[in-house]
Every structure is written in C-alpha cells, then in structure tokens.
Short mmCIF file of C-alpha atoms in Angstrom, two decimals:
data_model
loop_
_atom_site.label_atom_id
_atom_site.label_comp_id
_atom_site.label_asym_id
_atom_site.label_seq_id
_atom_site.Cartn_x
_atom_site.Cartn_y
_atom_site.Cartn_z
CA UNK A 19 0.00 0.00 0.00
CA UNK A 20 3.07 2.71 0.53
CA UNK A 21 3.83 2.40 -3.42
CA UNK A 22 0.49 3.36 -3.87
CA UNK A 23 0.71 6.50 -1.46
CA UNK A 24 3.69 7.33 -2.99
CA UNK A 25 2.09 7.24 -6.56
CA UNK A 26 -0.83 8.98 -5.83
CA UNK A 27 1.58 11.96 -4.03
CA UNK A 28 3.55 11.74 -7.05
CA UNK A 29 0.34 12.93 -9.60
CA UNK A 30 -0.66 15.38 -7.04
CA UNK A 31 2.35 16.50 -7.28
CA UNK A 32 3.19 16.83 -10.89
CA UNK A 33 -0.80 17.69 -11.60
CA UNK A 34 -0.06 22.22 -12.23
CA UNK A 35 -1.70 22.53 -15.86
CA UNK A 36 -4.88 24.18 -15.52
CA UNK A 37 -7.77 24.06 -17.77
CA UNK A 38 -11.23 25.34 -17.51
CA UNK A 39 -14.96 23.01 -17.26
CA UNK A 40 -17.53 22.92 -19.68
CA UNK A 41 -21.03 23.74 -18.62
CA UNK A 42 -22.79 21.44 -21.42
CA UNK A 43 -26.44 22.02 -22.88
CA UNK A 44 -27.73 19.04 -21.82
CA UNK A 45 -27.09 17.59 -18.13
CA UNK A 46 -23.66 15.95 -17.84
CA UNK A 47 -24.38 12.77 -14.78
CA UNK A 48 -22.20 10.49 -13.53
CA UNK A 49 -25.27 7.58 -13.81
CA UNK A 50 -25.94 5.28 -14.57
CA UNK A 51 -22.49 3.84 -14.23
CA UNK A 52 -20.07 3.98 -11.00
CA UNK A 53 -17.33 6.03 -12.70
CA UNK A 54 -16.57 10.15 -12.09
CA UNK A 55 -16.49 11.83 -15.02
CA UNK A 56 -13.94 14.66 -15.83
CA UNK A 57 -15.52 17.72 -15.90
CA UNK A 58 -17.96 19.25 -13.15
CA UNK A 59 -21.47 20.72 -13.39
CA UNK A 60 -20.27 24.25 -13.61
CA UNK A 61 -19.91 27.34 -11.06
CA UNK A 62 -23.17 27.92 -9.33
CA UNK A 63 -25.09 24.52 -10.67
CA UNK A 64 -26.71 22.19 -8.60
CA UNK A 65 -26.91 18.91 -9.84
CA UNK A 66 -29.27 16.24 -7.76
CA UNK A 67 -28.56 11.97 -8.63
CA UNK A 68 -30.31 9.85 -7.62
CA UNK A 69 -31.14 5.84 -7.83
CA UNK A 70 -33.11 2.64 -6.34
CA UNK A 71 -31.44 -0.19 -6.85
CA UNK A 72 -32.84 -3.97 -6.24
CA UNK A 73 -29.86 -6.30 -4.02
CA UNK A 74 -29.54 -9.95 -4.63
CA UNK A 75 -26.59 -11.48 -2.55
CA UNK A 76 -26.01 -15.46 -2.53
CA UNK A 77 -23.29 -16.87 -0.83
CA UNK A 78 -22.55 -20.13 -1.61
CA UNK A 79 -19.74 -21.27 0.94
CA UNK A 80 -21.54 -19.66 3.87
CA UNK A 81 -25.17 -20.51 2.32
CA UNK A 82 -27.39 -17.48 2.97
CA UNK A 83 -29.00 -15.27 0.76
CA UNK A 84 -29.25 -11.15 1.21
CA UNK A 85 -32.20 -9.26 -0.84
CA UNK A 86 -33.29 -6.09 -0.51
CA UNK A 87 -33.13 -2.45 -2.18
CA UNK A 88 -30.01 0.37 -1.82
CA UNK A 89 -31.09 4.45 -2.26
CA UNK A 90 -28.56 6.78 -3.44
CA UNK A 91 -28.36 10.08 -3.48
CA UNK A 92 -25.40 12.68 -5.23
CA UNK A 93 -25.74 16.28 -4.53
CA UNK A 94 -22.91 17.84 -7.07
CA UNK A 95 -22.32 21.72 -6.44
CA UNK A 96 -20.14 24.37 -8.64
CA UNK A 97 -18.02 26.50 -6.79
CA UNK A 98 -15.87 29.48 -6.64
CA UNK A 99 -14.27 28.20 -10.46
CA UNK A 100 -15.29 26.83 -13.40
CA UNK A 101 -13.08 23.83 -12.64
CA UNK A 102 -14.27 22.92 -9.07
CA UNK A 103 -17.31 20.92 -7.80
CA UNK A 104 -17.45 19.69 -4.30
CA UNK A 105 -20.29 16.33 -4.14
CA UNK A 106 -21.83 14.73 -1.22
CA UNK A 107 -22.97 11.22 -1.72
CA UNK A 108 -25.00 8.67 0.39
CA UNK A 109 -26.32 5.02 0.06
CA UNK A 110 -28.59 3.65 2.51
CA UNK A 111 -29.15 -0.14 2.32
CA UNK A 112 -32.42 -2.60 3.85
CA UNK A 113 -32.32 -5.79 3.25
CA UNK A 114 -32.96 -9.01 4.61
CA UNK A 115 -30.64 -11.86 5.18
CA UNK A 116 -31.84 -15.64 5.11
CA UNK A 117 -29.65 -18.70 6.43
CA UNK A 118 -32.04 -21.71 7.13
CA UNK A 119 -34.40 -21.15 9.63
CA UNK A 120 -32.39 -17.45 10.61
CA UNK A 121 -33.93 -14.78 9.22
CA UNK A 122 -32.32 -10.89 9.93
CA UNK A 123 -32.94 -7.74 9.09
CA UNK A 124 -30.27 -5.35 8.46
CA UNK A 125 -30.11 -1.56 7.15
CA UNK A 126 -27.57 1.19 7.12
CA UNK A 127 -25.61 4.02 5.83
CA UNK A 128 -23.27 1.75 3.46
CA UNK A 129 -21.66 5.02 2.08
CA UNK A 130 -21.29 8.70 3.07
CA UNK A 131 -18.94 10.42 1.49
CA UNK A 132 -17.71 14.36 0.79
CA UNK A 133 -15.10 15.50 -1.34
CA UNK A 134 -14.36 17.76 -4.20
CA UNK A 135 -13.31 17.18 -7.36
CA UNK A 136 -10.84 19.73 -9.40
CA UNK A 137 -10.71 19.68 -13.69
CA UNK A 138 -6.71 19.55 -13.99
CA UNK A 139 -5.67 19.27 -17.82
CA UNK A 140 -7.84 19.21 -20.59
CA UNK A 141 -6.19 18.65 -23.95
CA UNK A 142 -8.93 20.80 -26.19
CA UNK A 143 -8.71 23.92 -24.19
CA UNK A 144 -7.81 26.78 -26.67
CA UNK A 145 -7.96 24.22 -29.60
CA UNK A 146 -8.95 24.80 -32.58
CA UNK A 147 -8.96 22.55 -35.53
CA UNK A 148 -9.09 24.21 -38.78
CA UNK A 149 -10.83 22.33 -41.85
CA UNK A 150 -8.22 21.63 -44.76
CA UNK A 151 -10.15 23.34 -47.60
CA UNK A 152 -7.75 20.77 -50.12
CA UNK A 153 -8.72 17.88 -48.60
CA UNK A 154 -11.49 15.59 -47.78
CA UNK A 155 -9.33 13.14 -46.39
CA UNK A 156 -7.61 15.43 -44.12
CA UNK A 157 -10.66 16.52 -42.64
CA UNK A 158 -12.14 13.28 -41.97
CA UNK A 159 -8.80 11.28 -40.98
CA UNK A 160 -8.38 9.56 -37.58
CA UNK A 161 -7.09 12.34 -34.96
CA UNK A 162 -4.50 10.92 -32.62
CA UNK A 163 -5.23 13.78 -30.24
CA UNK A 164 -8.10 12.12 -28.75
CA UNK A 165 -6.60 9.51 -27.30
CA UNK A 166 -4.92 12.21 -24.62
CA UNK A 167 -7.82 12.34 -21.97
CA UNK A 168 -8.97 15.00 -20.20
CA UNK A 169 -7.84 14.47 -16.43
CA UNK A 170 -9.28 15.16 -12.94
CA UNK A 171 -8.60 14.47 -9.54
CA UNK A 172 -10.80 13.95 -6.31
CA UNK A 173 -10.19 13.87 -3.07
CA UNK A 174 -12.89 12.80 -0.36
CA UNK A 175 -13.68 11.92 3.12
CA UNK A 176 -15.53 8.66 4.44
CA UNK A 177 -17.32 8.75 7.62
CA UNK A 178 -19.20 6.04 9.10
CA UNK A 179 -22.62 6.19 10.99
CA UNK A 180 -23.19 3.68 13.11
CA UNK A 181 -22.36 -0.37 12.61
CA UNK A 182 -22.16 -1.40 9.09
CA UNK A 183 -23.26 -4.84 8.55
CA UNK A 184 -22.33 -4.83 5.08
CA UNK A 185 -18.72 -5.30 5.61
CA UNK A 186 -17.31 -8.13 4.62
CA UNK A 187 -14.94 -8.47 7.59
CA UNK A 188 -14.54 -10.69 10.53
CA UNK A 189 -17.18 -8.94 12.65
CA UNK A 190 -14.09 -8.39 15.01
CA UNK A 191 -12.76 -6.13 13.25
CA UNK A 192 -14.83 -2.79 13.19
CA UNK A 193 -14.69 0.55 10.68
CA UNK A 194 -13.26 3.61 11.64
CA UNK A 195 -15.99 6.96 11.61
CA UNK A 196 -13.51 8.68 9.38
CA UNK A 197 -10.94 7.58 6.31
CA UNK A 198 -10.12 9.82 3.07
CA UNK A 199 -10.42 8.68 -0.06
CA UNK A 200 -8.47 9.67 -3.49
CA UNK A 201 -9.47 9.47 -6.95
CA UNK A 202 -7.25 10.14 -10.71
CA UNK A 203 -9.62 10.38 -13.05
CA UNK A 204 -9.07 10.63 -17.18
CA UNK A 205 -11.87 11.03 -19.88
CA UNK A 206 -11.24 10.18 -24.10
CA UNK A 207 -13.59 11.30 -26.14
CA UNK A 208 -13.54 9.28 -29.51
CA UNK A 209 -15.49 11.16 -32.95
CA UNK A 210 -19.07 12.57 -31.80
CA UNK A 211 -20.12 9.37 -29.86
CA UNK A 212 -18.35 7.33 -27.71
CA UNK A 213 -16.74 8.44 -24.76
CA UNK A 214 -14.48 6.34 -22.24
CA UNK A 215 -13.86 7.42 -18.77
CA UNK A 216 -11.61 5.69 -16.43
CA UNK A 217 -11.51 5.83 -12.37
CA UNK A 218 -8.46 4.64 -10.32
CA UNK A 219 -9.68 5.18 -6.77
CA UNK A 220 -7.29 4.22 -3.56
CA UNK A 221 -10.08 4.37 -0.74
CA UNK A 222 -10.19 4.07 3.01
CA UNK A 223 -6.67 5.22 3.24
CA UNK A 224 -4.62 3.73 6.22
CA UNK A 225 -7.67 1.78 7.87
CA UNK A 226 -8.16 -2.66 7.61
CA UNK A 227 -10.43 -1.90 4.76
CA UNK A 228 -8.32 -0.14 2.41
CA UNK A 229 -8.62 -1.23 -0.99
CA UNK A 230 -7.83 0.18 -4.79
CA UNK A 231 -10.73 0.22 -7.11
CA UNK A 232 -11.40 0.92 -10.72
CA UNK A 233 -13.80 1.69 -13.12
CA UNK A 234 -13.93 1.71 -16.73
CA UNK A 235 -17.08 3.13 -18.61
CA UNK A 236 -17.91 3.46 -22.26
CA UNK A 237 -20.82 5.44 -23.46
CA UNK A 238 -22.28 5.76 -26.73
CA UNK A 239 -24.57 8.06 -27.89
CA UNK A 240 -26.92 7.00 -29.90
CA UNK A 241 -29.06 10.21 -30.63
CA UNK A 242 -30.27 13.40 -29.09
CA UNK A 243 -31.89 11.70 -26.42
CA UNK A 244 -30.67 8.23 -26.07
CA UNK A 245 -26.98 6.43 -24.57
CA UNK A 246 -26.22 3.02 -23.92
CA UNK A 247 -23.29 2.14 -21.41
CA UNK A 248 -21.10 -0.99 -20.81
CA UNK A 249 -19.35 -0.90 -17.17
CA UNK A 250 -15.98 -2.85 -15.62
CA UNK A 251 -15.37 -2.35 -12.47
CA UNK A 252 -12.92 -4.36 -9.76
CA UNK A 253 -12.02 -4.03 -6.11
CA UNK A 254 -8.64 -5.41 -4.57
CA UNK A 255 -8.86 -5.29 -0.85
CA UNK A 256 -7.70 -7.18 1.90
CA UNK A 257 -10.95 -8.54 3.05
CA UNK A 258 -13.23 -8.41 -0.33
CA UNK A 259 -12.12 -8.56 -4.38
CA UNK A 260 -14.31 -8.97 -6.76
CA UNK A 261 -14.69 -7.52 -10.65
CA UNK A 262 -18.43 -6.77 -11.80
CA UNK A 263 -19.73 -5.76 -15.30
CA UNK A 264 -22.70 -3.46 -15.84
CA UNK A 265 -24.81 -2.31 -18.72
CA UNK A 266 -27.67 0.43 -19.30
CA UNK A 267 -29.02 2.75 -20.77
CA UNK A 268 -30.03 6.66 -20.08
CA UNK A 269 -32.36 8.88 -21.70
CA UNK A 270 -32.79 12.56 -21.93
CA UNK A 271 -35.91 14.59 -20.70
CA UNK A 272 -34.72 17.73 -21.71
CA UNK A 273 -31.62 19.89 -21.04
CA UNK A 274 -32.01 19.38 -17.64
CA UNK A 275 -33.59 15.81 -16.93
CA UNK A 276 -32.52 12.14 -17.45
CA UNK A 277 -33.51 9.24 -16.42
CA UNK A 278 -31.70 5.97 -16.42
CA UNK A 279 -31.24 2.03 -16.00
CA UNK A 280 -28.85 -0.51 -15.63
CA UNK A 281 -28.45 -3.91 -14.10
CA UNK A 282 -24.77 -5.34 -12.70
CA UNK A 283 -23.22 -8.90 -11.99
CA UNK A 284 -20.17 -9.75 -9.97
CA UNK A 285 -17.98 -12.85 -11.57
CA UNK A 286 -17.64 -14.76 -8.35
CA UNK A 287 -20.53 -16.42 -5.71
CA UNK A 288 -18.47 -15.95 -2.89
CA UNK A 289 -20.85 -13.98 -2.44
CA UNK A 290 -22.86 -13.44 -6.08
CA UNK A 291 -24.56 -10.49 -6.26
CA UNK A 292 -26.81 -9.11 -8.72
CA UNK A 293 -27.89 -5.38 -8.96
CA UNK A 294 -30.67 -3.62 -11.43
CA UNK A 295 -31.71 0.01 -10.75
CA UNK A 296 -33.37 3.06 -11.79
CA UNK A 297 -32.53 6.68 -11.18
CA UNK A 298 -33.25 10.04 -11.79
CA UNK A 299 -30.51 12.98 -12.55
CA UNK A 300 -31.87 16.71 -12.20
CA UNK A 301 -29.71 19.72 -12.84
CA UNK A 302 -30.69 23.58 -11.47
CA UNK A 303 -29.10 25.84 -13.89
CA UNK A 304 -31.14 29.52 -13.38
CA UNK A 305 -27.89 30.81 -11.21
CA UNK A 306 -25.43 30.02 -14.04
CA UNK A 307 -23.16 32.93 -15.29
CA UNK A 308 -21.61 32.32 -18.16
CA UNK A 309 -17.50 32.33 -18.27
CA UNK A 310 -15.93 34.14 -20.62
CA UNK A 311 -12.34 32.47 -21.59
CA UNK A 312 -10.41 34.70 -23.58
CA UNK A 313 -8.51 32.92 -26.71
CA UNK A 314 -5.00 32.45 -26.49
CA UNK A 315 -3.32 34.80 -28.54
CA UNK A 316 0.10 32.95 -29.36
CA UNK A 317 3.46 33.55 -28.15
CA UNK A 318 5.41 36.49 -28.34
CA UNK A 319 6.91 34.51 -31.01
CA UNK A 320 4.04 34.54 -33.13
CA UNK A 321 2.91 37.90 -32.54
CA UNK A 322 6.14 39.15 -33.66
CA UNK A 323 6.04 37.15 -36.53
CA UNK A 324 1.80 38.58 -37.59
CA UNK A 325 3.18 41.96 -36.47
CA UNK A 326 5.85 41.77 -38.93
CA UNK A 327 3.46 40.35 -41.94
CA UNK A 328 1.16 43.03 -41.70
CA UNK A 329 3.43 45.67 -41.98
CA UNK A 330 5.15 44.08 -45.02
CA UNK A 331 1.34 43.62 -46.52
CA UNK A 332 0.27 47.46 -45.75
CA UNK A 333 4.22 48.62 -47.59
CA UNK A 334 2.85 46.69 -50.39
CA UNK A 335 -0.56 48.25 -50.76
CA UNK A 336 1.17 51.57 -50.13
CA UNK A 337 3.67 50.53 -53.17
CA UNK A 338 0.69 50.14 -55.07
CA UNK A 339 -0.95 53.00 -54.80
#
C-alpha cells in the first residue's frame, strides 16, 4: 500500500496545468455507471442523482442469501471556479438476510462520502482545428489527439454512521468513523459518440479496509436523447475482491432531466450479487453565469512574426498605390 501513497503523491504533485470546465447544454451525470467523469457541473449549478437499486446477494460457501433495495443520493455543487465541484454522496441499504431457519434484518448508511473534485488538464482547451479546404481526407482522418484524456482528480472523506453490517470483515474487526479517499480520473472522447472514462480510486486510506478500485465506462450516444453504457469495475482489498460488469441505458428529458437504467453482476458467488436500478438525474441551472475564456493569442513569437506580416502587406498596398 506505501507504493500506492507514494504514486498517488507523485500525480498530485506533478498535476499544475490548468484548464477550464464545460457547462454542457444538456445535463452531464455520472449515472448510470459507477465512474466520475472529468468535468464538473459548472460554477453555481446544482446537480441532484439519484437511484433505487434492487440487491440480490447469494453466498454459496456460507449458504445465505441477502435481498433487498439500496437508495442513493449525489448532490454535485459548482463552486468558486469553473473547474471545481465539491459532491456529497450517500447510500442507505435494507435488506434481509436468510440462512435456514435465521432470518435478519439489516439496514444502514453503506456510504457517506464528501469530497471535491478539481478539472486539472484538458487537452482541447484553446484548440482549434481548422478544416483543410484541399482535402477531404484530411478533414475526416483519424485524430490521434483524442486519445490524450482529459484528467481530474478527487479527493474525499468517508465517515461512518453507526455499525455497518455490510462489511465483509470478521465482525471483530470494526470501521473507523472517518478515512479519506483519493481518486485520478481521465476522460477520451472518440469522434461525436463514444466516450471512455476511467476511475483509479485508492479508498479508506490507512484503515483494515483499504482497498484500490477501478472503473472503466464506455458510453455511446446514440441520438439526441438516447446512450447506452457498458461498465468494468474491480475491487482489490484485503478482506473483499471482486470484478463486476454493468450495462444500461439513459435517456434525456430535456436539457435538464434524465432518467436511467442498468443492471450489474459480480464474476464470483463468494458472495454473487446481482444489482438492477433506476434513477433520476436533475440539474438547477437559473444561477449560471456564463465564463468568458479569452482565446490564447500565441506567443510572443508569433505575434512578432503577424506583427511583422502586416506591416510588409500594408508597404505593399502603399507601393501600389
């Protein structure tokens, strides 16, 4: 775990381009996948997520069974820059477990998290591609820059309410009420459709349940309204690994309204689990100022150089006269 401290210090570290966010036209959510995308919801925008999601959990070595339904709830907030969002998120789980004859009922607060998320680089700020007006070719080759993503980073704080029987821990061995959490995060966007974002997460820093997680997610749009999403996600942890796979589909109300639905299976039955959920992503845009982002003008370099050619064009349409 110290080589990943050190790595995650490291891109801190090195992280000092600065870019600005992109308040989109239509609502930009994180569902219905698990990954953080890039770019926040803008300064001043509130942005509301939220799901139900059914729980089926089968263990097979310890033979009980677990069903019941998770809420989840992401309040996403715009502040002070374009570039900054800071997001509170919360899942509260009830479900009932079955072994036999033993029947129990559990609920609680299986996340509660706050953190803030900063846009560091992004490769298309003051980028403009100009059309080749000789050829077709030109303007419709593959460009390589797309493959450098857009990067992010979050940083977040845990804190835990109460006993969480969700764990899967020796019950000896209890959570701590507070652990941070630390997220790189890098977005591609390939042609007008398909977008891959990808989450390296090291969470629960320095407590028995520290673990490194990932997420990949690819989205394609398929028009104006609809996207489709396939989901990879795997945890490596002391006391639980696992890899699941999701896919599902969102659709768009209007600018600021989607709704969405996936469903999610884990490779191994140790325990097997089996998610499908709805949810609901709201955005409250009336406070939005625009930002203004002046164009870069060059370097002195090429001003010299425009300075110098229109001089030489006006001595030439003096000459003429």
């Amino acid at each position: 775990m110290k080589s990943i401290q050190a790595l995650f210090i490291l891109i801190f570290g090195i992280s000092s381009q600065i870019s600005f966010a992109q308040f989109t036209d239509e609502i930009n959510s994180n569902r219905p996948g698990r990954s953080m995308m890039a770019f926040s919801v803008g300064k001043k925008i509130i942005q509301t997520e939220t799901g139900v999601t059914y729980i089926s959990e089968d263990h097979n070595t310890l033979d009980y069974q677990a069903k019941g339904f998770m809420g989840e709830l992401a309040i996403r907030y715009g502040v002070f820059k374009e570039e900054l969002e800071v997001i509170g998120e919360i899942q509260y789980q009830n479900d009932k477990l079955t072994s036999g004859s033993y029947e129990e009922k559990r609920n609680g607060f299986k996340q509660l998290t706050i953190g803030a998320k900063y846009l560091i680089y992004d490769p298309f700020k003051n980028y403009e591609e100009k059309p080749n007006l000789y050829s077709w070719k030109a303007n419709h080759s593959f460009k390589w820059r797309q493959f450098i993503p857009v990067f992010a980073m979050y940083a977040g704080a845990n804190f835990s309410v109460g006993d969480n029987p969700f764990n899967y821990a020796p019950v000896d061995i209890k959570e701590r009420s507070f652990s941070s959490k630390v997220t790189a995060i890098a977005q591609n966007h390939f042609g007008g459709h398909w977008v891959m974002v990808t989450n390296l997460t090291y969470d629960k820093i320095g407590t028995d349940f520290a673990s490194i997680n990932y997420v990949l997610t690819l989205t394609r749009g398929f028009n104006a309204q609809w996207s489709g999403f396939i989901e990879n996600q795997g945890y490596m942890g002391d006391y639980y690994k696992d890899v699941f796979f999701r896919i599902g589909a969102a659709f768009l109300f209007d600018t600021n309204m989607q709704v969405d639905a996936s469903i999610g299976k884990n490779i191994k039955d140790t325990p097997g689990l089996l998610n499908a959920g709805i949810g609901f992503s709201w955005r409250f845009a009336d406070q939005y100022q625009e930002v203004k982002i002046e164009k870069d003008k060059g370097s002195k370099m090429d001003k010299k150089v425009k300075k110098k050619a229109e001089k030489e064009s006006k001595k030439r349409k003096d000459t003429v006269e």
